[in-house]
Short mmCIF file of C-alpha atoms in Angstrom, two decimals:
data_model
loop_
_atom_site.label_atom_id
_atom_site.label_comp_id
_atom_site.label_asym_id
_atom_site.label_seq_id
_atom_site.Cartn_x
_atom_site.Cartn_y
_atom_site.Cartn_z
CA UNK A 10 0.00 0.00 0.00
CA UNK A 11 1.45 3.34 -1.00
CA UNK A 12 2.26 5.73 1.79
CA UNK A 13 0.52 9.12 1.84
CA UNK A 14 3.31 10.67 3.89
CA UNK A 15 5.51 13.25 2.15
CA UNK A 16 9.18 12.25 1.80
CA UNK A 17 11.52 13.64 4.40
CA UNK A 18 13.30 16.78 3.22
CA UNK A 19 16.73 15.24 3.74
CA UNK A 20 15.95 12.03 1.86
CA UNK A 21 16.98 11.45 -1.75
CA UNK A 22 13.34 11.38 -2.82
CA UNK A 23 12.75 14.65 -0.94
CA UNK A 24 15.50 16.50 -2.76
CA UNK A 25 14.30 15.28 -6.15
CA UNK A 26 10.69 16.05 -5.23
CA UNK A 27 11.61 19.62 -4.18
CA UNK A 28 13.45 20.30 -7.44
CA UNK A 29 10.71 18.69 -9.51
CA UNK A 30 8.03 20.73 -7.74
CA UNK A 31 9.95 23.94 -8.44
CA UNK A 32 10.46 23.11 -12.13
CA UNK A 33 7.13 21.55 -13.11
CA UNK A 34 4.99 24.75 -13.24
CA UNK A 35 7.64 26.57 -15.31
CA UNK A 36 8.67 24.04 -17.94
CA UNK A 37 7.05 23.10 -21.23
CA UNK A 38 7.56 19.96 -23.34
CA UNK A 39 11.06 19.62 -24.80
CA UNK A 40 12.31 22.71 -22.98
CA UNK A 41 16.07 23.16 -23.33
CA UNK A 42 17.77 23.34 -19.92
CA UNK A 43 21.45 24.21 -19.61
CA UNK A 44 22.95 23.61 -16.17
CA UNK A 45 25.73 25.88 -14.98
CA UNK A 46 28.16 23.17 -13.87
CA UNK A 47 31.11 24.30 -11.74
CA UNK A 48 32.02 20.79 -10.56
CA UNK A 49 31.32 21.71 -6.95
CA UNK A 50 28.95 19.91 -4.60
CA UNK A 51 25.81 21.91 -5.40
CA UNK A 52 25.96 21.78 -9.19
CA UNK A 53 26.99 18.09 -9.22
CA UNK A 54 23.97 17.26 -7.06
CA UNK A 55 21.67 19.32 -9.28
CA UNK A 56 23.01 17.55 -12.37
CA UNK A 57 22.23 14.18 -10.80
CA UNK A 58 18.72 15.32 -9.84
CA UNK A 59 17.99 16.79 -13.28
CA UNK A 60 19.33 13.67 -14.97
CA UNK A 61 16.78 11.62 -13.03
CA UNK A 62 13.94 14.05 -13.76
CA UNK A 63 14.37 14.32 -17.53
CA UNK A 64 12.01 11.42 -18.29
CA UNK A 65 9.39 12.59 -15.80
CA UNK A 66 9.35 16.26 -16.85
CA UNK A 67 10.26 15.82 -20.53
CA UNK A 68 13.03 18.44 -20.88
CA UNK A 69 16.35 18.32 -22.73
CA UNK A 70 19.48 18.71 -20.60
CA UNK A 71 23.01 19.91 -21.29
CA UNK A 72 25.69 21.71 -19.26
CA UNK A 73 27.98 24.71 -19.51
CA UNK A 74 31.21 25.20 -17.56
CA UNK A 75 32.87 28.62 -17.28
CA UNK A 76 36.61 28.75 -16.62
CA UNK A 77 37.38 32.15 -15.06
CA UNK A 78 41.12 31.53 -15.10
CA UNK A 79 41.43 32.69 -11.49
CA UNK A 80 42.36 29.49 -9.64
CA UNK A 81 45.49 27.50 -10.51
CA UNK A 82 43.16 24.48 -10.49
CA UNK A 83 40.73 25.94 -13.03
CA UNK A 84 41.74 23.62 -15.87
CA UNK A 85 41.50 20.60 -13.57
CA UNK A 86 37.93 21.59 -12.70
CA UNK A 87 37.05 21.90 -16.38
CA UNK A 88 38.50 18.44 -17.03
CA UNK A 89 36.49 16.99 -14.12
CA UNK A 90 33.26 18.46 -15.55
CA UNK A 91 34.10 17.07 -19.00
CA UNK A 92 34.67 13.55 -17.61
CA UNK A 93 31.53 13.71 -15.47
CA UNK A 94 29.30 14.76 -18.37
CA UNK A 95 30.86 12.22 -20.71
CA UNK A 96 30.16 9.46 -18.21
CA UNK A 97 26.46 10.33 -18.34
CA UNK A 98 26.34 11.16 -22.08
CA UNK A 99 25.40 14.79 -21.41
CA UNK A 100 26.63 17.53 -23.76
CA UNK A 101 28.97 20.07 -22.16
CA UNK A 102 30.06 23.48 -23.47
CA UNK A 103 33.39 24.74 -22.05
CA UNK A 104 34.07 28.49 -22.02
CA UNK A 105 37.14 30.42 -20.89
CA UNK A 106 36.58 34.05 -19.91
CA UNK A 107 38.77 37.03 -19.08
CA UNK A 108 37.64 38.85 -15.93
CA UNK A 109 40.26 41.61 -16.16
CA UNK A 110 37.87 43.98 -17.95
CA UNK A 111 35.62 44.02 -14.86
CA UNK A 112 38.32 43.97 -12.14
CA UNK A 113 37.26 47.40 -10.88
CA UNK A 114 34.03 45.80 -9.62
CA UNK A 115 35.96 43.37 -7.40
CA UNK A 116 37.03 39.83 -8.20
CA UNK A 117 33.77 38.11 -7.20
CA UNK A 118 31.61 40.58 -9.12
CA UNK A 119 33.93 40.44 -12.14
CA UNK A 120 33.73 36.65 -12.28
CA UNK A 121 29.97 36.74 -11.93
CA UNK A 122 29.54 39.28 -14.71
CA UNK A 123 31.74 37.31 -17.10
CA UNK A 124 29.94 34.08 -16.21
CA UNK A 125 26.47 35.52 -16.76
CA UNK A 126 27.52 36.91 -20.13
CA UNK A 127 28.32 33.34 -21.16
CA UNK A 128 24.95 32.17 -19.82
CA UNK A 129 23.13 34.85 -21.83
CA UNK A 130 24.63 33.53 -25.07
CA UNK A 131 23.57 29.90 -24.60
CA UNK A 132 21.09 28.36 -27.01
CA UNK A 133 18.58 27.37 -24.35
CA UNK A 134 15.23 28.18 -22.81
CA UNK A 135 16.56 28.12 -19.24
CA UNK A 136 19.91 28.35 -17.48
CA UNK A 137 19.63 26.24 -14.33
CA UNK A 138 21.77 27.22 -11.33
CA UNK A 139 22.34 25.39 -8.07
CA UNK A 140 21.93 28.09 -5.41
CA UNK A 141 20.14 26.91 -2.26
CA UNK A 142 18.61 28.38 0.89
CA UNK A 143 22.01 29.03 2.54
CA UNK A 144 23.09 30.96 -0.55
CA UNK A 145 19.80 32.88 -0.42
CA UNK A 146 20.40 33.88 3.21
CA UNK A 147 23.97 34.95 2.41
CA UNK A 148 22.85 36.95 -0.61
CA UNK A 149 20.13 38.80 1.27
CA UNK A 150 22.44 39.72 4.14
CA UNK A 151 25.17 40.86 1.74
CA UNK A 152 22.71 43.02 -0.16
CA UNK A 153 21.39 44.63 3.02
CA UNK A 154 24.90 45.24 4.36
CA UNK A 155 25.72 46.98 1.08
CA UNK A 156 22.72 49.26 1.44
CA UNK A 157 20.53 47.63 -1.21
CA UNK A 158 16.95 48.71 -1.71
CA UNK A 159 13.80 46.64 -2.02
CA UNK A 160 14.86 44.90 -5.24
CA UNK A 161 18.31 44.00 -3.88
CA UNK A 162 16.84 42.80 -0.58
CA UNK A 163 14.57 40.43 -2.48
CA UNK A 164 17.75 38.40 -3.18
CA UNK A 165 17.42 35.57 -5.72
CA UNK A 166 14.08 34.65 -7.32
CA UNK A 167 13.19 31.15 -8.45
CA UNK A 168 13.10 32.45 -12.04
CA UNK A 169 14.53 35.63 -13.55
CA UNK A 170 14.39 36.83 -17.14
CA UNK A 171 17.61 38.24 -18.58
CA UNK A 172 18.69 40.09 -21.73
CA UNK A 173 21.38 38.96 -24.11
CA UNK A 174 23.67 41.88 -23.21
CA UNK A 175 24.81 42.11 -26.83
CA UNK A 176 25.80 45.61 -27.80
CA UNK A 177 23.19 47.35 -29.90
CA UNK A 178 20.65 44.57 -29.38
CA UNK A 179 17.97 43.91 -26.80
CA UNK A 180 17.05 40.29 -27.30
CA UNK A 181 15.70 37.73 -24.88
CA UNK A 182 18.28 35.39 -23.39
CA UNK A 183 17.58 32.15 -21.49
CA UNK A 184 15.76 32.71 -18.21
CA UNK A 185 17.65 31.90 -15.00
CA UNK A 186 16.14 29.07 -12.93
CA UNK A 187 17.13 28.22 -9.34
CA UNK A 188 15.13 25.12 -8.38
CA UNK A 189 17.06 24.32 -5.15
CA UNK A 190 16.24 27.49 -3.19
CA UNK A 191 13.99 25.48 -0.83
CA UNK A 192 16.85 23.11 0.07
CA UNK A 193 19.64 23.68 2.57
CA UNK A 194 23.33 22.95 2.12
CA UNK A 195 22.99 20.20 4.71
CA UNK A 196 20.24 18.45 2.72
CA UNK A 197 22.28 18.69 -0.47
CA UNK A 198 25.35 17.19 1.23
CA UNK A 199 23.23 14.33 2.56
CA UNK A 200 21.91 13.62 -0.95
CA UNK A 201 25.44 13.60 -2.39
CA UNK A 202 26.67 11.15 0.23
CA UNK A 203 23.63 8.90 -0.14
CA UNK A 204 24.26 8.69 -3.90
CA UNK A 205 28.06 8.41 -3.55
CA UNK A 206 28.62 11.43 -5.77
CA UNK A 207 32.06 12.95 -6.32
CA UNK A 208 32.77 16.64 -6.65
CA UNK A 209 35.61 19.14 -6.47
CA UNK A 210 36.37 21.62 -3.72
CA UNK A 211 37.12 25.23 -4.64
CA UNK A 212 39.90 26.32 -2.30
CA UNK A 213 38.66 29.92 -2.39
CA UNK A 214 35.44 28.92 -0.60
CA UNK A 215 37.39 28.80 2.66
CA UNK A 216 38.99 32.24 2.16
CA UNK A 217 37.22 34.59 4.58
CA UNK A 218 38.73 37.64 2.88
CA UNK A 219 35.77 37.33 0.51
CA UNK A 220 32.59 38.86 1.95
CA UNK A 221 30.36 35.87 1.22
CA UNK A 222 32.79 33.42 2.81
CA UNK A 223 33.14 35.65 5.88
CA UNK A 224 29.37 35.54 6.36
CA UNK A 225 29.25 31.79 5.69
CA UNK A 226 32.03 30.77 8.07
CA UNK A 227 32.08 33.50 10.73
CA UNK A 228 28.67 35.17 10.95
CA UNK A 229 25.89 32.75 10.01
CA UNK A 230 27.03 29.97 12.39
CA UNK A 231 26.69 32.44 15.26
CA UNK A 232 23.27 33.61 14.03
CA UNK A 233 22.23 29.97 13.72
CA UNK A 234 22.95 29.37 17.41
CA UNK A 235 20.34 31.95 18.47
CA UNK A 236 18.04 31.72 15.43
CA UNK A 237 18.19 28.15 14.07
CA UNK A 238 15.38 28.88 11.62
CA UNK A 239 17.09 31.92 10.08
CA UNK A 240 17.16 30.43 6.58
CA UNK A 241 13.38 30.14 6.38
CA UNK A 242 12.91 33.49 8.10
CA UNK A 243 15.22 35.33 5.68
CA UNK A 244 13.65 33.53 2.73
CA UNK A 245 10.24 34.73 3.91
CA UNK A 246 11.54 38.29 4.27
CA UNK A 247 13.05 38.09 0.78
CA UNK A 248 9.65 36.98 -0.51
CA UNK A 249 7.97 40.02 1.06
CA UNK A 250 10.56 42.31 -0.52
CA UNK A 251 10.11 40.58 -3.88
CA UNK A 252 6.37 41.31 -3.74
CA UNK A 253 7.07 44.94 -2.81
CA UNK A 254 9.52 45.15 -5.70
CA UNK A 255 6.84 43.93 -8.11
CA UNK A 256 4.45 46.63 -6.85
CA UNK A 257 7.13 49.31 -7.35
CA UNK A 258 7.78 48.05 -10.89
CA UNK A 259 4.06 48.26 -11.66
CA UNK A 260 3.96 51.79 -10.25
CA UNK A 261 6.97 52.78 -12.37
CA UNK A 262 5.25 51.38 -15.46
CA UNK A 263 2.18 53.53 -14.74
CA UNK A 264 4.32 56.62 -14.10
CA UNK A 265 6.23 56.04 -17.33
CA UNK A 266 3.01 56.28 -19.37
CA UNK A 267 2.57 59.88 -18.23
CA UNK A 268 6.12 61.06 -17.62
CA UNK A 269 8.11 59.42 -20.43
CA UNK A 270 7.87 60.69 -24.01
CA UNK A 271 10.28 58.86 -26.30
CA UNK A 272 13.74 59.35 -24.81
CA UNK A 273 12.57 62.25 -22.65
CA UNK A 274 11.12 62.53 -19.15
CA UNK A 275 8.69 65.43 -18.73
CA UNK A 276 9.79 67.52 -15.74
CA UNK A 277 6.28 68.75 -14.92
CA UNK A 278 5.13 65.14 -14.48
CA UNK A 279 8.22 64.26 -12.43
CA UNK A 280 7.48 67.17 -10.08
CA UNK A 281 3.89 65.98 -9.79
CA UNK A 282 4.81 62.43 -8.73
CA UNK A 283 7.59 63.63 -6.40
CA UNK A 284 11.19 62.66 -5.70
CA UNK A 285 10.61 59.14 -4.32
CA UNK A 286 8.54 57.99 -7.30
CA UNK A 287 10.93 59.70 -9.73
CA UNK A 288 13.82 57.73 -8.21
CA UNK A 289 11.81 54.55 -8.61
CA UNK A 290 11.01 55.46 -12.24
CA UNK A 291 14.63 56.22 -13.14
CA UNK A 292 15.85 52.95 -11.60
CA UNK A 293 13.14 51.04 -13.47
CA UNK A 294 13.99 52.71 -16.79
CA UNK A 295 17.67 51.88 -16.41
CA UNK A 296 16.95 48.26 -15.47
CA UNK A 297 14.57 47.97 -18.44
CA UNK A 298 17.42 48.79 -20.80
CA UNK A 299 19.78 46.35 -19.09
CA UNK A 300 21.75 48.80 -16.93
CA UNK A 301 22.42 48.60 -13.21
CA UNK A 302 20.56 50.91 -10.86
CA UNK A 303 22.68 53.98 -10.05
CA UNK A 304 24.29 54.60 -6.68
CA UNK A 305 21.86 56.25 -4.29
CA UNK A 306 23.94 59.40 -3.73
CA UNK A 307 24.44 59.95 -7.48
CA UNK A 308 20.73 59.59 -8.15
CA UNK A 309 19.90 61.94 -5.27
CA UNK A 310 22.32 64.55 -6.65
CA UNK A 311 20.96 64.13 -10.17
CA UNK A 312 17.39 64.76 -9.06
CA UNK A 313 18.47 67.71 -6.89
CA UNK A 314 20.01 69.38 -9.93
CA UNK A 315 17.12 68.35 -12.14
CA UNK A 316 14.54 70.03 -9.90
CA UNK A 317 16.52 72.88 -8.32
CA UNK A 318 19.12 74.12 -10.82
CA UNK A 319 18.47 77.39 -12.65
CA UNK A 320 16.33 77.13 -15.76
CA UNK A 321 19.31 78.01 -17.99
CA UNK A 322 21.80 75.78 -16.13
CA UNK A 323 23.35 72.81 -17.93
CA UNK A 324 22.48 69.72 -15.86
CA UNK A 325 24.83 66.81 -16.48
CA UNK A 326 25.14 64.07 -13.83
CA UNK A 327 26.74 60.64 -14.52
CA UNK A 328 24.57 57.72 -13.34
CA UNK A 329 26.73 54.68 -13.93
CA UNK A 330 26.27 53.46 -17.49
CA UNK A 331 24.10 56.51 -18.31
CA UNK A 332 24.08 60.22 -17.66
CA UNK A 333 21.26 62.56 -16.73
CA UNK A 334 20.81 65.79 -18.71
CA UNK A 335 18.13 68.47 -18.89
CA UNK A 336 16.80 70.73 -21.63
CA UNK A 337 13.59 72.67 -22.28
CA UNK A 338 11.50 71.18 -19.50
CA UNK A 339 12.61 67.60 -20.07
CA UNK A 340 15.15 65.23 -18.57
CA UNK A 341 17.18 62.83 -20.71
CA UNK A 342 18.78 59.50 -19.74
CA UNK A 343 21.61 59.05 -22.25
CA UNK A 344 24.62 56.90 -22.88
CA UNK A 345 27.83 58.86 -22.22
CA UNK A 346 28.49 61.12 -25.21
CA UNK A 347 31.69 61.07 -27.22
CA UNK A 348 33.94 64.11 -26.92
CA UNK A 349 33.25 66.69 -29.60
CA UNK A 350 36.19 66.73 -32.05
CA UNK A 351 37.92 70.08 -32.49
CA UNK A 352 37.66 69.85 -36.27
CA UNK A 353 35.90 67.43 -38.58
CA UNK A 354 35.81 67.10 -42.35
CA UNK A 355 34.85 63.73 -43.82
CA UNK A 356 34.01 62.84 -47.43
CA UNK A 357 31.09 60.51 -48.06
CA UNK A 358 32.19 57.17 -49.50
CA UNK A 359 28.82 56.45 -51.13
CA UNK A 360 27.64 53.82 -48.61
CA UNK A 361 24.03 54.12 -47.59
CA UNK A 362 24.93 53.65 -43.92
CA UNK A 363 27.81 55.95 -43.00
CA UNK A 364 29.29 55.40 -39.55
CA UNK A 365 30.72 58.47 -37.84
CA UNK A 366 32.05 57.11 -34.52
CA UNK A 367 33.73 60.43 -33.69
CA UNK A 368 30.21 61.91 -33.48
CA UNK A 369 28.59 58.85 -31.88
CA UNK A 370 26.19 57.85 -34.64
CA UNK A 371 25.46 56.96 -38.26
CA UNK A 372 24.05 58.78 -41.29
CA UNK A 373 21.48 56.82 -43.29
CA UNK A 374 20.84 57.55 -46.98
CA UNK A 375 17.60 56.46 -48.68
CA UNK A 376 17.27 57.05 -52.43
CA UNK A 377 13.86 57.86 -53.91
CA UNK A 378 11.95 60.12 -56.33
CA UNK A 379 10.78 63.61 -55.51
CA UNK A 380 12.25 63.91 -52.02
CA UNK A 381 15.51 64.74 -50.30
CA UNK A 382 18.76 66.07 -51.72
CA UNK A 383 18.77 66.14 -55.54
CA UNK A 384 21.26 63.54 -56.81
CA UNK A 385 21.71 65.29 -60.15
CA UNK A 386 22.77 68.54 -58.46
CA UNK A 387 25.38 66.71 -56.40
CA UNK A 388 26.89 65.14 -59.50
CA UNK A 389 30.53 64.24 -59.32
CA UNK A 390 31.28 66.72 -56.55
CA UNK A 391 30.10 64.32 -53.86
CA UNK A 392 29.16 65.11 -50.28
CA UNK A 393 31.06 65.76 -47.08
CA UNK A 394 30.23 66.45 -43.44
CA UNK A 395 31.48 69.07 -40.99
CA UNK A 396 30.46 70.36 -37.59
CA UNK A 397 29.05 73.76 -36.78
CA UNK A 398 31.65 76.49 -36.63
CA UNK A 399 29.22 79.37 -36.08
CA UNK A 400 27.62 81.74 -38.55
CA UNK A 401 26.05 79.05 -40.79
CA UNK A 402 22.84 80.06 -42.56
CA UNK A 403 20.15 78.01 -44.27
CA UNK A 404 17.03 78.65 -46.34
CA UNK A 405 14.61 75.72 -46.24
CA UNK A 406 11.78 77.03 -48.48
CA UNK A 407 11.85 78.61 -51.90
CA UNK A 408 11.06 82.30 -51.41
CA UNK A 409 11.55 81.96 -47.69
CA UNK A 410 14.06 83.90 -45.63
CA UNK A 411 17.60 82.75 -44.99
CA UNK A 412 17.94 82.00 -41.29
CA UNK A 413 20.85 81.37 -38.97
CA UNK A 414 21.36 77.66 -38.31
CA UNK A 415 21.64 78.39 -34.60
CA UNK A 416 18.10 79.84 -34.48
CA UNK A 417 16.67 77.04 -36.62
CA UNK A 418 18.10 74.37 -34.30
CA UNK A 419 16.82 76.17 -31.21
CA UNK A 420 13.35 76.45 -32.73
CA UNK A 421 13.47 72.72 -33.51
CA UNK A 422 14.05 72.16 -29.75
CA UNK A 423 17.22 70.20 -30.45
CA UNK A 424 19.22 69.80 -27.21
CA UNK A 425 22.60 71.57 -27.19
CA UNK A 426 24.61 68.34 -26.85
CA UNK A 427 22.96 67.05 -30.04
CA UNK A 428 23.64 70.31 -31.88
CA UNK A 429 27.34 70.05 -30.98
CA UNK A 430 27.56 66.59 -32.56
CA UNK A 431 25.23 67.09 -35.52
CA UNK A 432 26.89 66.40 -38.91
CA UNK A 433 26.17 69.13 -41.46
CA UNK A 434 25.98 67.98 -45.09
CA UNK A 435 28.04 69.94 -47.63
CA UNK A 436 28.44 69.77 -51.41
CA UNK A 437 31.75 71.50 -52.11
CA UNK A 438 31.50 74.60 -49.87
CA UNK A 439 27.70 74.84 -49.86
CA UNK A 440 25.65 73.76 -46.85
CA UNK A 441 23.00 71.65 -48.57
CA UNK A 442 21.27 69.67 -45.81
CA UNK A 443 20.97 69.43 -42.03
CA UNK A 444 19.60 66.15 -40.64
CA UNK A 445 16.51 66.83 -38.57
CA UNK A 446 15.85 70.16 -40.29
CA UNK A 447 15.78 69.51 -44.04
CA UNK A 448 17.40 70.27 -47.39
CA UNK A 449 18.45 73.75 -48.47
CA UNK A 450 16.16 75.45 -50.99
CA UNK A 451 17.57 75.02 -54.49
CA UNK A 452 18.99 71.58 -53.62
CA UNK A 453 15.71 69.76 -53.07
CA UNK A 454 14.63 66.99 -55.46
CA UNK A 455 11.48 68.08 -57.29
CA UNK A 456 8.97 66.20 -59.41
CA UNK A 457 10.47 62.99 -60.70
CA UNK A 458 14.05 63.89 -59.77
CA UNK A 459 15.76 61.28 -57.61
CA UNK A 460 17.04 62.44 -54.25
CA UNK A 461 18.76 61.28 -51.07
CA UNK A 462 16.76 61.45 -47.84
CA UNK A 463 19.37 61.65 -45.09
CA UNK A 464 18.75 60.87 -41.42
CA UNK A 465 21.09 60.95 -38.42
CA UNK A 466 20.84 58.21 -35.81
CA UNK A 467 22.74 58.56 -32.58
CA UNK A 468 24.17 55.32 -31.22
CA UNK A 469 22.14 54.24 -28.18
#
């Protein structure tokens, strides 16, 4: 007679049941799961569990191992993972990464960033990671000790969407799954011993110079003496913060509908919703485009200048990967701008997409009848670009007045930083077109004449 009792949490069946229960509501038939396999205890146990669940849940399983090149044993760990996967006929992708580019963030953060960039490039539906309830407690405490807000305090969710991180693209990458968050390190160790699993030990895990290891070996054992249920308690607190974070995201989405217009934030609306909601909106906008939330003091200073600086003051506050600027009643969240070159004179090579990295963008040429810059008038003289030097004039309509380019750009409400980097189109010494304004009178394609319509796109 089958027993109705649930399996004990520290039994083999209990571990597999906990992982299966976490995965079942999220998976679909033939889902592609890629396990992040380090070769350590946790990921080896998760591989064994997933291997046993493939038939029951109907997913496809492979592994990825990331060699950070930090430990002298790194290649030995990669070889262990290769042998382990081969033994079970599971495909393994091996990747070596260079963490030097991110060293300024600290070694742990640099390794994590490089690792997650590899994960984002995997051909999979889900990246499965082996963090457990002890890791969750450590992460939450670390975030709080670093002054994290609601989103940081929520620690690690069971599932998290991520972006590919590829420059110039915003594409969906495999979601991150952590199906062992309900299990403790002790339960995972018991499962490994019961199934006679072998794994490798990372010598750095004992080094208490790292913040996480200091908490793990020095702080949490003491907390556990007075609060033996701290794992569940912190997990519950993280859940409350996760719910609060969702509410704040929904509020930001509502605020964005009124306050955000294209790449601009309307200052009147920001004043209406107040500083706290504006901070929440800015953080949400940055996270939506794949950037980290700015440091609290930088964001506070940015909003102080945004709301309190003189109307004619140039507001420019760096916020991590972006910078905050202000013009004509609007705020702008922009990528850092390239320095304006002292002089610029470039001849067009005839390509329909003309990259101008020194100005931070590209010119796009579309050929068609009756619009744009008359091709016949250009002839063999070709086109070139230059920057404003001052004193340029332009007439946009036949019979209209010739106006200063400065006044035309101001009337077009073009921000000053865009004016400084705007390529002006010349044919010989004549200013014939200004992207965003139009083509000079006398150079416009009329009737059936073929012309070039030229647009300027700043690199985002």
